[in-house]
CSV table of C-alpha atoms in Angstrom, one decimal:
chain,number,residue,atom,x,y,z
A,1,UNK,CA,104.9,105.3,95.8
A,2,UNK,CA,107.0,105.3,92.7
A,3,UNK,CA,110.1,107.0,94.2
A,4,UNK,CA,109.9,104.7,97.2
A,5,UNK,CA,110.2,101.6,95.0
A,6,UNK,CA,113.1,103.2,93.1
A,7,UNK,CA,114.9,103.8,96.4
A,8,UNK,CA,114.5,100.1,97.3
A,9,UNK,CA,115.7,99.0,93.9
A,10,UNK,CA,118.8,101.2,94.0
A,11,UNK,CA,119.7,100.1,97.5
A,12,UNK,CA,119.8,96.4,96.5
A,13,UNK,CA,121.3,97.1,93.1
A,14,UNK,CA,124.3,99.0,94.5
A,15,UNK,CA,125.0,96.3,97.1
A,16,UNK,CA,124.9,93.5,94.5
A,17,UNK,CA,127.0,95.7,92.0
A,18,UNK,CA,129.9,95.9,94.4
A,19,UNK,CA,129.6,92.3,95.6
A,20,UNK,CA,129.6,91.0,92.0
A,21,UNK,CA,132.6,93.2,91.1
A,22,UNK,CA,134.6,91.7,94.0
A,23,UNK,CA,133.4,88.2,93.3
A,24,UNK,CA,134.2,88.4,89.6
A,25,UNK,CA,137.8,89.5,90.4
A,26,UNK,CA,138.0,86.4,92.7
A,27,UNK,CA,136.8,84.2,89.9
A,28,UNK,CA,139.3,85.7,87.4
A,29,UNK,CA,142.4,85.9,89.5
A,30,UNK,CA,142.1,83.2,92.2
A,31,UNK,CA,141.8,79.4,91.9
A,32,UNK,CA,141.4,76.3,93.9
A,33,UNK,CA,140.7,76.5,97.6
A,34,UNK,CA,141.5,80.2,97.8
A,35,UNK,CA,138.8,81.0,95.3
A,36,UNK,CA,136.2,78.9,97.2
A,37,UNK,CA,137.0,80.4,100.6
A,38,UNK,CA,137.0,84.0,99.3
A,39,UNK,CA,133.7,83.5,97.4
A,40,UNK,CA,132.1,82.0,100.5
A,41,UNK,CA,133.5,84.9,102.6
A,42,UNK,CA,132.2,87.7,100.4
A,43,UNK,CA,128.7,86.1,100.5
A,44,UNK,CA,128.9,85.8,104.2
A,45,UNK,CA,129.9,89.5,104.5
A,46,UNK,CA,126.6,90.4,102.7
A,47,UNK,CA,124.4,88.1,104.9
A,48,UNK,CA,126.0,88.4,108.4
A,49,UNK,CA,124.8,92.0,109.1
A,50,UNK,CA,121.2,91.0,108.4
A,51,UNK,CA,121.4,88.2,110.9
A,52,UNK,CA,123.3,90.0,113.7
A,53,UNK,CA,121.6,93.4,113.4
A,54,UNK,CA,117.9,92.4,112.9
A,55,UNK,CA,116.9,93.4,116.4
A,56,UNK,CA,119.0,96.6,116.8
A,57,UNK,CA,117.9,97.7,113.3
A,58,UNK,CA,114.3,97.0,114.1
A,59,UNK,CA,114.5,98.9,117.3
A,60,UNK,CA,116.0,101.9,115.6
A,61,UNK,CA,113.2,102.0,113.1
A,62,UNK,CA,110.7,101.8,116.0
A,63,UNK,CA,112.2,104.7,117.8
A,64,UNK,CA,113.1,107.0,114.9
A,65,UNK,CA,111.0,108.0,111.8
A,66,UNK,CA,111.4,105.3,109.1
A,67,UNK,CA,111.9,107.9,106.5
A,68,UNK,CA,114.8,109.3,108.6
A,69,UNK,CA,116.4,105.9,108.8
A,70,UNK,CA,116.1,105.3,105.1
A,71,UNK,CA,117.5,108.8,104.3
A,72,UNK,CA,120.6,108.5,106.5
A,73,UNK,CA,121.2,104.9,105.4
A,74,UNK,CA,121.3,106.1,101.8
A,75,UNK,CA,123.6,109.0,102.8
A,76,UNK,CA,126.0,106.4,104.4
A,77,UNK,CA,125.9,104.4,101.1
A,78,UNK,CA,127.1,107.5,99.2
A,79,UNK,CA,130.1,107.8,101.5
A,80,UNK,CA,130.9,104.1,101.4
A,81,UNK,CA,130.7,104.0,97.6
A,82,UNK,CA,133.0,106.9,97.3
A,83,UNK,CA,135.5,105.0,99.6
A,84,UNK,CA,135.0,101.9,97.4
A,85,UNK,CA,135.7,103.9,94.3
A,86,UNK,CA,138.9,105.1,95.8
A,87,UNK,CA,139.9,101.6,96.6
A,88,UNK,CA,139.1,100.5,93.0
A,89,UNK,CA,141.4,103.1,91.5
A,90,UNK,CA,144.2,102.5,94.1
A,91,UNK,CA,144.0,98.8,93.7
A,92,UNK,CA,143.3,98.2,97.4
A,93,UNK,CA,141.6,94.8,97.1
A,94,UNK,CA,141.6,94.0,100.8
A,95,UNK,CA,139.9,97.3,101.6
A,96,UNK,CA,137.4,96.9,98.8
A,97,UNK,CA,136.7,93.4,100.1
A,98,UNK,CA,136.1,94.7,103.6
A,99,UNK,CA,133.8,97.4,102.5
A,100,UNK,CA,131.4,94.8,101.3
A,101,UNK,CA,130.6,94.3,105.0
A,102,UNK,CA,130.2,98.1,105.6
A,103,UNK,CA,127.8,98.4,102.6
A,104,UNK,CA,125.8,95.5,103.9
A,105,UNK,CA,125.6,97.1,107.4
A,106,UNK,CA,123.8,100.1,106.0
A,107,UNK,CA,121.4,97.9,104.1
A,108,UNK,CA,120.7,95.9,107.3
A,109,UNK,CA,119.5,99.1,109.0
A,110,UNK,CA,117.7,100.2,105.9
A,111,UNK,CA,115.7,97.0,105.6
A,112,UNK,CA,113.3,97.2,108.6
A,113,UNK,CA,112.7,100.9,107.9
A,114,UNK,CA,111.5,100.2,104.4
A,115,UNK,CA,108.9,97.7,105.6
A,116,UNK,CA,107.8,99.9,108.4
A,117,UNK,CA,107.5,102.9,106.2
A,118,UNK,CA,105.3,100.9,103.8
A,119,UNK,CA,103.0,99.9,106.6
A,120,UNK,CA,102.4,103.6,107.4
A,121,UNK,CA,101.7,104.6,103.8
A,122,UNK,CA,99.2,102.0,102.5
A,123,UNK,CA,95.9,100.7,103.7
A,124,UNK,CA,95.5,97.3,105.3
A,125,UNK,CA,93.8,96.1,102.1
A,126,UNK,CA,96.8,97.0,100.0
A,127,UNK,CA,99.5,95.8,102.4
A,128,UNK,CA,99.9,92.3,101.0
A,129,UNK,CA,100.1,93.6,97.4
A,130,UNK,CA,102.6,96.3,98.4
A,131,UNK,CA,104.7,93.7,100.2
A,132,UNK,CA,104.7,91.5,97.1
A,133,UNK,CA,105.9,94.5,95.1
A,134,UNK,CA,108.8,95.0,97.5
A,135,UNK,CA,109.9,91.4,97.0
A,136,UNK,CA,109.6,91.7,93.2
A,137,UNK,CA,111.6,94.9,93.1
A,138,UNK,CA,114.3,93.4,95.4
A,139,UNK,CA,114.6,90.3,93.3
A,140,UNK,CA,114.8,92.2,90.0
A,141,UNK,CA,117.4,94.5,91.5
A,142,UNK,CA,119.5,91.5,92.6
A,143,UNK,CA,119.3,89.8,89.2
A,144,UNK,CA,119.8,93.1,87.4
A,145,UNK,CA,122.8,94.0,89.5
A,146,UNK,CA,124.4,90.6,88.9
A,147,UNK,CA,123.8,90.8,85.1
A,148,UNK,CA,124.7,94.4,84.3
A,149,UNK,CA,127.7,94.7,86.6
A,150,UNK,CA,129.0,91.4,85.2
A,151,UNK,CA,128.5,92.7,81.7
A,152,UNK,CA,130.3,96.0,82.5
A,153,UNK,CA,133.0,94.1,84.4
A,154,UNK,CA,133.8,91.9,81.4
A,155,UNK,CA,134.0,94.8,79.0
A,156,UNK,CA,136.5,96.6,81.2
A,157,UNK,CA,138.5,93.6,82.3
A,158,UNK,CA,138.8,92.1,78.9
A,159,UNK,CA,140.8,95.0,77.6
A,160,UNK,CA,143.9,94.1,79.6
A,161,UNK,CA,143.1,90.9,81.5
A,162,UNK,CA,145.3,91.6,84.5
A,163,UNK,CA,146.5,88.7,86.7
A,164,UNK,CA,146.7,90.3,90.1
A,165,UNK,CA,143.9,91.4,92.4
A,166,UNK,CA,145.1,95.0,92.6
A,167,UNK,CA,145.5,95.5,88.9
A,168,UNK,CA,142.2,93.7,88.2
A,169,UNK,CA,140.5,96.2,90.5
A,170,UNK,CA,142.1,99.1,88.8
A,171,UNK,CA,141.1,97.8,85.4
A,172,UNK,CA,137.4,97.9,86.4
A,173,UNK,CA,137.6,101.0,88.5
A,174,UNK,CA,135.1,103.0,86.5
A,175,UNK,CA,132.4,100.7,87.9
A,176,UNK,CA,132.9,102.6,91.1
A,177,UNK,CA,131.4,105.8,89.6
A,178,UNK,CA,128.3,103.8,88.7
A,179,UNK,CA,128.0,102.8,92.4
A,180,UNK,CA,128.4,106.4,93.5
A,181,UNK,CA,126.0,107.9,91.0
A,182,UNK,CA,123.3,105.3,91.8
A,183,UNK,CA,123.8,105.9,95.5
A,184,UNK,CA,123.4,109.7,95.0
A,185,UNK,CA,120.1,109.1,93.2
A,186,UNK,CA,118.9,106.9,96.0
A,187,UNK,CA,119.8,109.5,98.6
A,188,UNK,CA,118.2,112.3,96.6
A,189,UNK,CA,114.9,110.3,96.3
A,190,UNK,CA,115.0,109.1,99.9
A,191,UNK,CA,115.1,112.8,101.1
A,192,UNK,CA,111.9,113.5,99.0
A,193,UNK,CA,109.8,110.6,100.2
A,194,UNK,CA,106.3,111.6,101.5
A,195,UNK,CA,106.2,112.1,105.3
A,196,UNK,CA,105.0,109.0,107.1
A,197,UNK,CA,101.4,108.8,108.3
A,198,UNK,CA,100.3,107.4,111.6
A,199,UNK,CA,99.0,103.9,111.3
A,200,UNK,CA,95.3,103.4,112.1
A,201,UNK,CA,94.2,101.7,115.3
A,202,UNK,CA,93.2,98.5,113.6
A,203,UNK,CA,96.8,97.8,112.5
A,204,UNK,CA,98.7,98.9,115.6
A,205,UNK,CA,100.7,96.1,117.2
A,206,UNK,CA,103.4,96.2,119.9
A,207,UNK,CA,106.9,96.3,118.4
A,208,UNK,CA,109.7,94.2,119.7
A,209,UNK,CA,111.1,97.3,121.4
A,210,UNK,CA,107.8,97.8,123.3
A,211,UNK,CA,106.8,94.2,124.0
A,212,UNK,CA,108.9,93.8,127.1
A,213,UNK,CA,110.2,90.4,125.8
A,214,UNK,CA,114.0,89.9,126.1
A,215,UNK,CA,114.0,87.0,123.7
A,216,UNK,CA,113.3,87.7,120.1
A,217,UNK,CA,113.2,84.0,119.4
A,218,UNK,CA,110.5,83.5,121.9
A,219,UNK,CA,108.5,86.4,120.5
A,220,UNK,CA,108.7,85.0,117.0
A,221,UNK,CA,107.6,81.5,118.1
A,222,UNK,CA,104.5,82.9,119.7
A,223,UNK,CA,102.9,83.1,116.3
A,224,UNK,CA,103.3,79.9,114.3
A,225,UNK,CA,102.6,81.7,110.9
A,226,UNK,CA,105.5,84.1,111.5
A,227,UNK,CA,107.8,81.4,112.8
A,228,UNK,CA,107.2,79.2,109.7
A,229,UNK,CA,107.6,82.2,107.5
A,230,UNK,CA,111.0,82.9,109.0
A,231,UNK,CA,112.1,79.3,108.5
A,232,UNK,CA,110.9,79.3,104.9
A,233,UNK,CA,112.7,82.5,104.1
A,234,UNK,CA,115.9,81.3,105.7
A,235,UNK,CA,115.8,78.1,103.7
A,236,UNK,CA,115.0,80.0,100.5
A,237,UNK,CA,117.8,82.5,100.8
A,238,UNK,CA,120.2,79.8,102.2
A,239,UNK,CA,119.7,77.6,99.1
A,240,UNK,CA,119.9,80.6,96.9
A,241,UNK,CA,123.3,81.6,98.2
A,242,UNK,CA,124.6,78.1,98.0
C-alpha cells in the first residue's frame, strides 16, 4: 500500500502548493479589502468542487474502477500543472488564479475513488486503521505543502520583491516545475497501483448510485452516525479554513 499512500500525499501536496503560491502573491501585492476578498475566493475555489461534485464524483467511482478514476485524475493534474507553469512564466495571474478551481475539480473526482479503492484492498479489520492513515497522510501533505511552498516562494520572491501580480508570478515561476514533477510522479505511481479486488459479501452495501434514492441528504440522515460525522467534518474544515 506504500505507493497508494504516496499518490494520496502528492495529490494533496500539489493542490496546496499551487494554492499557497497564489495566496502568498495576494499577501505580498494586495492589501485591504482586495486582499481579504481574493484570499477568501481562492479558499472557496478549493472547497466548492468538493461540495458540488460529491454525488457525481461518487457515482463515477461506483461505475468505473477506482484505480482508473485515480489514474486519469492524476493525468489531468499533469496537464493542469503544465498550464499553471505556463501562466507562472507568462505572468498570467488571472488564469493562474482560475486554475486553482480546475486543480480542485480533479481532486474532487479523485477523493471518492481513493476511499473506495482502499475499501477493496484491505480487510474489514484493517479498514479503520487504513482510514486513519489516509487522514494522517492528507493532513501532513497539507501542512507540508503550506510550509515548503511558502519557504520556496520566499526564497524566489525575495530576490526582486516585485510589486505587481504578474511580475510576482514570474519571479516564483520555477515553483511550477515542482508542481509538474510531483504530478508526473503521482500519475506514474497511480498507473502502477495493484488491481482492485472484489469486496467480500460481508462489506457489500448499496451505493448512492444503486440505492434508488434521489435525495443524498435523506440518504445520509438515515444513519445518525454518518450524519453526525458529516456535520463534525464540516465544522472541523470550516473552522480550519477560517
